[in-house]
Every structure is written in structure tokens, then in C-alpha cells.
JSON list of C-alpha atoms and ligand atoms in Angstrom, two decimals:
[
{"chain": "A", "resi": 1, "resn": "MET", "atom": "CA", "xyz": [-10.32, -6.75, 10.25]},
{"chain": "A", "resi": 2, "resn": "LYS", "atom": "CA", "xyz": [-6.79, -6.01, 9.16]},
{"chain": "A", "resi": 3, "resn": "ILE", "atom": "CA", "xyz": [-6.49, -2.37, 10.20]},
{"chain": "A", "resi": 4, "resn": "PHE", "atom": "CA", "xyz": [-3.51, -0.38, 8.90]},
{"chain": "A", "resi": 5, "resn": "PHE", "atom": "CA", "xyz": [-2.35, 2.76, 10.71]},
{"chain": "A", "resi": 6, "resn": "ASP", "atom": "CA", "xyz": [-0.10, 5.34, 9.09]},
{"chain": "A", "resi": 7, "resn": "VAL", "atom": "CA", "xyz": [2.77, 6.71, 11.20]},
{"chain": "A", "resi": 8, "resn": "ASP", "atom": "CA", "xyz": [3.64, 10.37, 10.58]},
{"chain": "A", "resi": 9, "resn": "TYR", "atom": "CA", "xyz": [0.89, 12.78, 11.65]},
{"chain": "A", "resi": 10, "resn": "THR", "atom": "CA", "xyz": [-1.54, 9.90, 12.20]},
{"chain": "A", "resi": 11, "resn": "ILE", "atom": "CA", "xyz": [-0.15, 8.23, 15.34]},
{"chain": "A", "resi": 12, "resn": "LEU", "atom": "CA", "xyz": [3.16, 10.15, 15.58]},
{"chain": "A", "resi": 13, "resn": "GLY", "atom": "CA", "xyz": [3.68, 13.90, 15.90]},
{"chain": "A", "resi": 14, "resn": "LEU", "atom": "CA", "xyz": [6.54, 16.06, 14.68]},
{"chain": "A", "resi": 15, "resn": "ASP", "atom": "CA", "xyz": [7.76, 16.12, 18.28]},
{"chain": "A", "resi": 16, "resn": "ASP", "atom": "CA", "xyz": [7.99, 12.29, 18.31]},
{"chain": "A", "resi": 17, "resn": "THR", "atom": "CA", "xyz": [5.06, 11.90, 20.71]},
{"chain": "A", "resi": 18, "resn": "LEU", "atom": "CA", "xyz": [2.18, 9.52, 20.10]},
{"chain": "A", "resi": 19, "resn": "ARG", "atom": "CA", "xyz": [-1.25, 10.96, 19.48]},
{"chain": "A", "resi": 20, "resn": "PRO", "atom": "CA", "xyz": [-3.20, 10.81, 22.76]},
{"chain": "A", "resi": 21, "resn": "ASN", "atom": "CA", "xyz": [-4.92, 7.44, 23.37]},
{"chain": "A", "resi": 22, "resn": "THR", "atom": "CA", "xyz": [-3.05, 5.63, 20.61]},
{"chain": "A", "resi": 23, "resn": "LEU", "atom": "CA", "xyz": [-1.86, 2.86, 22.90]},
{"chain": "A", "resi": 24, "resn": "GLU", "atom": "CA", "xyz": [-5.24, 2.39, 24.55]},
{"chain": "A", "resi": 25, "resn": "THR", "atom": "CA", "xyz": [-7.05, 2.35, 21.22]},
{"chain": "A", "resi": 26, "resn": "LEU", "atom": "CA", "xyz": [-4.72, -0.20, 19.66]},
{"chain": "A", "resi": 27, "resn": "GLU", "atom": "CA", "xyz": [-5.09, -2.37, 22.76]},
{"chain": "A", "resi": 28, "resn": "GLN", "atom": "CA", "xyz": [-8.86, -2.19, 22.53]},
{"chain": "A", "resi": 29, "resn": "LEU", "atom": "CA", "xyz": [-8.87, -2.98, 18.81]},
{"chain": "A", "resi": 30, "resn": "LYS", "atom": "CA", "xyz": [-6.65, -5.97, 19.43]},
{"chain": "A", "resi": 31, "resn": "GLN", "atom": "CA", "xyz": [-8.95, -7.17, 22.21]},
{"chain": "A", "resi": 32, "resn": "ASP", "atom": "CA", "xyz": [-11.80, -6.85, 19.73]},
{"chain": "A", "resi": 33, "resn": "LYS", "atom": "CA", "xyz": [-9.90, -9.38, 17.56]},
{"chain": "A", "resi": 34, "resn": "HIS", "atom": "CA", "xyz": [-8.70, -6.94, 14.92]},
{"chain": "A", "resi": 35, "resn": "GLU", "atom": "CA", "xyz": [-5.19, -7.25, 13.54]},
{"chain": "A", "resi": 36, "resn": "ILE", "atom": "CA", "xyz": [-3.17, -4.05, 13.74]},
{"chain": "A", "resi": 37, "resn": "TYR", "atom": "CA", "xyz": [-0.59, -3.16, 11.11]},
{"chain": "A", "resi": 38, "resn": "ILE", "atom": "CA", "xyz": [1.66, -0.11, 10.99]},
{"chain": "A", "resi": 39, "resn": "TRP", "atom": "CA", "xyz": [2.83, 1.25, 7.66]},
{"chain": "A", "resi": 40, "resn": "SER", "atom": "CA", "xyz": [4.55, 4.36, 6.42]},
{"chain": "A", "resi": 41, "resn": "GLY", "atom": "CA", "xyz": [5.53, 5.96, 3.14]},
{"chain": "A", "resi": 42, "resn": "MET", "atom": "CA", "xyz": [8.96, 6.41, 4.75]},
{"chain": "A", "resi": 43, "resn": "GLY", "atom": "CA", "xyz": [9.53, 2.65, 5.05]},
{"chain": "A", "resi": 44, "resn": "GLU", "atom": "CA", "xyz": [9.20, 0.05, 7.80]},
{"chain": "A", "resi": 45, "resn": "ARG", "atom": "CA", "xyz": [9.18, 2.12, 10.97]},
{"chain": "A", "resi": 46, "resn": "TRP", "atom": "CA", "xyz": [10.13, -0.52, 13.52]},
{"chain": "A", "resi": 47, "resn": "GLU", "atom": "CA", "xyz": [12.05, 2.08, 15.52]},
{"chain": "A", "resi": 48, "resn": "VAL", "atom": "CA", "xyz": [8.84, 4.02, 16.17]},
{"chain": "A", "resi": 49, "resn": "VAL", "atom": "CA", "xyz": [6.89, 0.87, 17.03]},
{"chain": "A", "resi": 50, "resn": "GLU", "atom": "CA", "xyz": [9.56, -0.29, 19.45]},
{"chain": "A", "resi": 51, "resn": "LYS", "atom": "CA", "xyz": [10.25, 3.08, 21.03]},
{"chain": "A", "resi": 52, "resn": "HIS", "atom": "CA", "xyz": [6.57, 3.58, 21.84]},
{"chain": "A", "resi": 53, "resn": "GLN", "atom": "CA", "xyz": [6.05, -0.01, 23.03]},
{"chain": "A", "resi": 54, "resn": "LEU", "atom": "CA", "xyz": [3.59, -0.94, 20.30]},
{"chain": "A", "resi": 55, "resn": "THR", "atom": "CA", "xyz": [5.38, -4.18, 19.33]},
{"chain": "A", "resi": 56, "resn": "PRO", "atom": "CA", "xyz": [3.08, -6.56, 21.29]},
{"chain": "A", "resi": 57, "resn": "LEU", "atom": "CA", "xyz": [0.04, -4.94, 19.69]},
{"chain": "A", "resi": 58, "resn": "VAL", "atom": "CA", "xyz": [1.01, -5.07, 16.03]},
{"chain": "A", "resi": 59, "resn": "SER", "atom": "CA", "xyz": [0.87, -8.00, 13.62]},
{"chain": "A", "resi": 60, "resn": "GLY", "atom": "CA", "xyz": [3.18, -6.42, 11.04]},
{"chain": "A", "resi": 61, "resn": "VAL", "atom": "CA", "xyz": [5.10, -3.34, 9.95]},
{"chain": "A", "resi": 62, "resn": "TYR", "atom": "CA", "xyz": [5.29, -2.40, 6.27]},
{"chain": "A", "resi": 63, "resn": "GLU", "atom": "CA", "xyz": [6.20, 0.28, 3.80]},
{"chain": "A", "resi": 64, "resn": "LYS", "atom": "CA", "xyz": [3.12, 2.05, 2.50]},
{"chain": "A", "resi": 65, "resn": "PRO", "atom": "CA", "xyz": [2.57, 2.80, -1.18]},
{"chain": "A", "resi": 66, "resn": "THR", "atom": "CA", "xyz": [2.17, 6.52, -1.81]},
{"chain": "A", "resi": 67, "resn": "HIS", "atom": "CA", "xyz": [0.71, 6.12, -5.30]},
{"chain": "A", "resi": 68, "resn": "HIS", "atom": "CA", "xyz": [-0.79, 3.26, -7.34]},
{"chain": "A", "resi": 69, "resn": "PHE", "atom": "CA", "xyz": [-1.86, 1.99, -3.97]},
{"chain": "A", "resi": 70, "resn": "HIS", "atom": "CA", "xyz": [-3.24, -1.44, -4.88]},
{"chain": "A", "resi": 71, "resn": "GLU", "atom": "CA", "xyz": [-0.73, -2.16, -7.62]},
{"chain": "A", "resi": 72, "resn": "ARG", "atom": "CA", "xyz": [2.30, -1.52, -5.41]},
{"chain": "A", "resi": 73, "resn": "LEU", "atom": "CA", "xyz": [1.33, -3.68, -2.41]},
{"chain": "A", "resi": 74, "resn": "GLU", "atom": "CA", "xyz": [3.05, -6.76, -3.79]},
{"chain": "A", "resi": 75, "resn": "GLU", "atom": "CA", "xyz": [6.20, -4.85, -4.77]},
{"chain": "A", "resi": 76, "resn": "LEU", "atom": "CA", "xyz": [6.46, -3.45, -1.23]},
{"chain": "A", "resi": 77, "resn": "GLY", "atom": "CA", "xyz": [5.97, -6.87, 0.31]},
{"chain": "A", "resi": 78, "resn": "VAL", "atom": "CA", "xyz": [2.57, -6.17, 1.84]},
{"chain": "A", "resi": 79, "resn": "PRO", "atom": "CA", "xyz": [1.06, -9.68, 1.80]},
{"chain": "A", "resi": 80, "resn": "PHE", "atom": "CA", "xyz": [-2.62, -8.70, 1.74]},
{"chain": "A", "resi": 81, "resn": "GLU", "atom": "CA", "xyz": [-4.85, -5.75, 1.09]},
{"chain": "A", "resi": 82, "resn": "PRO", "atom": "CA", "xyz": [-5.83, -3.70, 4.15]},
{"chain": "A", "resi": 83, "resn": "ASP", "atom": "CA", "xyz": [-9.47, -4.02, 5.19]},
{"chain": "A", "resi": 84, "resn": "PHE", "atom": "CA", "xyz": [-9.45, -0.56, 6.78]},
{"chain": "A", "resi": 85, "resn": "VAL", "atom": "CA", "xyz": [-6.85, 2.21, 6.91]},
{"chain": "A", "resi": 86, "resn": "ILE", "atom": "CA", "xyz": [-6.32, 5.19, 9.20]},
{"chain": "A", "resi": 87, "resn": "ASP", "atom": "CA", "xyz": [-4.36, 8.03, 7.61]},
{"chain": "A", "resi": 88, "resn": "ASP", "atom": "CA", "xyz": [-3.96, 11.80, 7.43]},
{"chain": "A", "resi": 89, "resn": "TYR", "atom": "CA", "xyz": [-3.38, 11.42, 3.68]},
{"chain": "A", "resi": 90, "resn": "PRO", "atom": "CA", "xyz": [-6.85, 11.29, 2.14]},
{"chain": "A", "resi": 91, "resn": "GLU", "atom": "CA", "xyz": [-5.95, 9.46, -1.06]},
{"chain": "A", "resi": 92, "resn": "VAL", "atom": "CA", "xyz": [-4.86, 6.34, 0.82]},
{"chain": "A", "resi": 93, "resn": "VAL", "atom": "CA", "xyz": [-8.08, 6.33, 2.79]},
{"chain": "A", "resi": 94, "resn": "SER", "atom": "CA", "xyz": [-10.15, 6.63, -0.37]},
{"chain": "A", "resi": 95, "resn": "ALA", "atom": "CA", "xyz": [-8.23, 3.82, -2.04]},
{"chain": "A", "resi": 96, "resn": "PHE", "atom": "CA", "xyz": [-8.75, 1.23, 0.71]},
{"chain": "A", "resi": 97, "resn": "GLY", "atom": "CA", "xyz": [-11.58, 2.64, 2.82]},
{"chain": "A", "resi": 98, "resn": "GLY", "atom": "CA", "xyz": [-11.20, 3.82, 6.40]},
{"chain": "A", "resi": 99, "resn": "VAL", "atom": "CA", "xyz": [-10.81, 6.99, 8.41]},
{"chain": "A", "resi": 100, "resn": "TRP", "atom": "CA", "xyz": [-9.14, 10.24, 7.48]},
{"chain": "A", "resi": 101, "resn": "VAL", "atom": "CA", "xyz": [-7.67, 11.98, 10.53]},
{"chain": "A", "resi": 102, "resn": "PRO", "atom": "CA", "xyz": [-6.53, 15.58, 10.80]},
{"chain": "A", "resi": 103, "resn": "PRO", "atom": "CA", "xyz": [-2.74, 15.65, 11.09]},
{"chain": "A", "resi": 104, "resn": "TYR", "atom": "CA", "xyz": [-1.32, 15.39, 14.59]},
{"chain": "A", "resi": 105, "resn": "PHE", "atom": "CA", "xyz": [1.76, 17.56, 15.14]},
{"chain": "A", "resi": 106, "resn": "PHE", "atom": "CA", "xyz": [2.43, 18.21, 18.81]},
{"chain": "A", "resi": 107, "resn": "LYS", "atom": "CA", "xyz": [1.49, 16.82, 22.17]},
{"chain": "A", "resi": 108, "resn": "ARG", "atom": "CA", "xyz": [-1.55, 18.62, 23.42]},
{"chain": "A", "resi": 109, "resn": "SER", "atom": "CA", "xyz": [-4.06, 17.99, 26.12]},
{"chain": "A", "resi": 110, "resn": "PHE", "atom": "CA", "xyz": [-7.15, 17.69, 23.94]},
{"chain": "A", "resi": 111, "resn": "ASP", "atom": "CA", "xyz": [-7.23, 15.32, 21.00]},
{"chain": "A", "resi": 112, "resn": "GLU", "atom": "CA", "xyz": [-10.20, 12.99, 20.71]},
{"chain": "A", "resi": 113, "resn": "GLU", "atom": "CA", "xyz": [-9.33, 11.52, 17.33]},
{"chain": "A", "resi": 114, "resn": "MET", "atom": "CA", "xyz": [-8.44, 8.06, 18.60]},
{"chain": "A", "resi": 115, "resn": "ASN", "atom": "CA", "xyz": [-11.83, 7.69, 20.27]},
{"chain": "A", "resi": 116, "resn": "ARG", "atom": "CA", "xyz": [-13.45, 8.85, 17.06]},
{"chain": "A", "resi": 117, "resn": "ILE", "atom": "CA", "xyz": [-11.47, 6.28, 15.06]},
{"chain": "A", "resi": 118, "resn": "TYR", "atom": "CA", "xyz": [-12.60, 3.56, 17.44]},
{"chain": "A", "resi": 119, "resn": "ARG", "atom": "CA", "xyz": [-16.23, 4.57, 17.05]},
{"chain": "A", "resi": 120, "resn": "ILE", "atom": "CA", "xyz": [-15.96, 4.64, 13.26]},
{"chain": "A", "resi": 121, "resn": "VAL", "atom": "CA", "xyz": [-14.32, 1.18, 13.17]},
{"chain": "A", "resi": 122, "resn": "ASN", "atom": "CA", "xyz": [-17.23, -0.15, 15.21]},
{"chain": "A", "resi": 123, "resn": "ASP", "atom": "CA", "xyz": [-19.80, 1.59, 13.00]},
{"chain": "A", "resi": 124, "resn": "PHE", "atom": "CA", "xyz": [-18.16, -0.10, 10.04]},
{"chain": "A", "resi": 125, "resn": "VAL", "atom": "CA", "xyz": [-18.00, -3.52, 11.68]},
{"chain": "A", "resi": 126, "resn": "HIS", "atom": "CA", "xyz": [-21.66, -3.43, 12.62]},
{"chain": "A", "resi": 127, "resn": "THR", "atom": "CA", "xyz": [-23.22, -1.66, 9.63]},
{"chain": "A", "resi": 128, "resn": "GLY", "atom": "CA", "xyz": [-20.67, -1.72, 6.81]},
{"chain": "A", "resi": 129, "resn": "THR", "atom": "CA", "xyz": [-20.47, 2.07, 6.80]},
{"chain": "A", "resi": 130, "resn": "SER", "atom": "CA", "xyz": [-20.36, 5.11, 9.09]},
{"chain": "A", "resi": 131, "resn": "GLU", "atom": "CA", "xyz": [-22.18, 8.42, 9.19]},
{"chain": "A", "resi": 132, "resn": "ASP", "atom": "CA", "xyz": [-19.03, 10.15, 10.44]},
{"chain": "A", "resi": 133, "resn": "ARG", "atom": "CA", "xyz": [-17.70, 12.59, 7.85]},
{"chain": "A", "resi": 134, "resn": "GLN", "atom": "CA", "xyz": [-14.15, 11.37, 8.47]},
{"chain": "A", "resi": 135, "resn": "TYR", "atom": "CA", "xyz": [-15.14, 7.90, 7.24]},
{"chain": "A", "resi": 136, "resn": "ARG", "atom": "CA", "xyz": [-14.44, 7.13, 3.61]},
{"chain": "A", "resi": 137, "resn": "ALA", "atom": "CA", "xyz": [-15.77, 4.11, 1.77]},
{"chain": "A", "resi": 138, "resn": "LYS", "atom": "CA", "xyz": [-13.31, 2.20, -0.39]},
{"chain": "A", "resi": 139, "resn": "GLY", "atom": "CA", "xyz": [-13.02, 3.73, -3.83]},
{"chain": "A", "resi": 140, "resn": "THR", "atom": "CA", "xyz": [-14.66, 7.07, -3.03]},
{"chain": "A", "resi": 141, "resn": "ILE", "atom": "CA", "xyz": [-13.33, 10.27, -4.51]},
{"chain": "A", "resi": 142, "resn": "VAL", "atom": "CA", "xyz": [-15.21, 12.89, -2.57]},
{"chain": "A", "resi": 143, "resn": "PRO", "atom": "CA", "xyz": [-13.97, 16.11, -1.04]},
{"chain": "A", "resi": 144, "resn": "LEU", "atom": "CA", "xyz": [-13.93, 15.80, 2.70]},
{"chain": "A", "resi": 145, "resn": "PHE", "atom": "CA", "xyz": [-15.75, 18.99, 3.58]},
{"chain": "B", "resi": 201, "resn": "MG", "atom": "MG1", "xyz": [0.92, 10.55, 7.52]}
]
């Protein structure tokens, strides 16, 4: 699948650290033959990708639409629709389908979200859905909790 990860508060904290296990999870997803894309409402964040050594793992870096999600892909130069998105902003996740993650702010010793994301991706690959409450099917408009 073409999996799109948001930057701020999804993989990157306010303190400029990566969420724990981001690198390992992206490596595993790539090994599983997924294509990893990084996008952000703040533009093409190559500086983050390069600083945190994600460049060999990603197939593209784009600006993310923050409204009219499908309609604006072409305008922003995103050449295809994401198959699955990971984001702390629930509307994006509902628009394309994927995983909502609680915002990551600061480096801390316990954060299992990346493992959870990996499990949900695999649920989706094997069954087309996931029982995890952080999974959202494409087009859903449901409150998270
Ligand atoms: Mg974000």
C-alpha cells in the first residue's frame, strides 16, 4: 500500500524528536513492500526527513491538504491518492482511511503507538478492516471515543 505519514505530532514531537520506534516501523513497513510517503500541512518537510535519516525509507515527500482533502491532491502535486494514512488530525484519517494517533509531543520512555500502527496496517492488509478503535475506514465520520 501507499502509506502516508503526517509529520507534526504524528512522527515528530514539539521537541524535534521522533516518536519512539518510528524508524524501526518504517523499515518494517518497507520490508513488507509498502511504499512510505511523508506529508505535512506545513509543506514538504525534507529537512525533517533528512535530519532523522528517513530518506532511504521514503518514496516521496508532499504537502498535505488540510481541507477538501481529495480535491486538493492534484493542486498540491500529490500524484495519487493515499491508500492508508497515519495522522493525529482525525479528519484526514476519515477522508482516506487509516489510523488516528494521539499527538506525540515530547520524548518519553513509553509510547507504543508505532507498534499499534503496525498491527493495524497488518489487520487492514489481511482483512480489509481492523477492530482497533484508532482505525478509521475511508469516508467514516464517527467520533473516536
Ligand atoms: Mg499532525
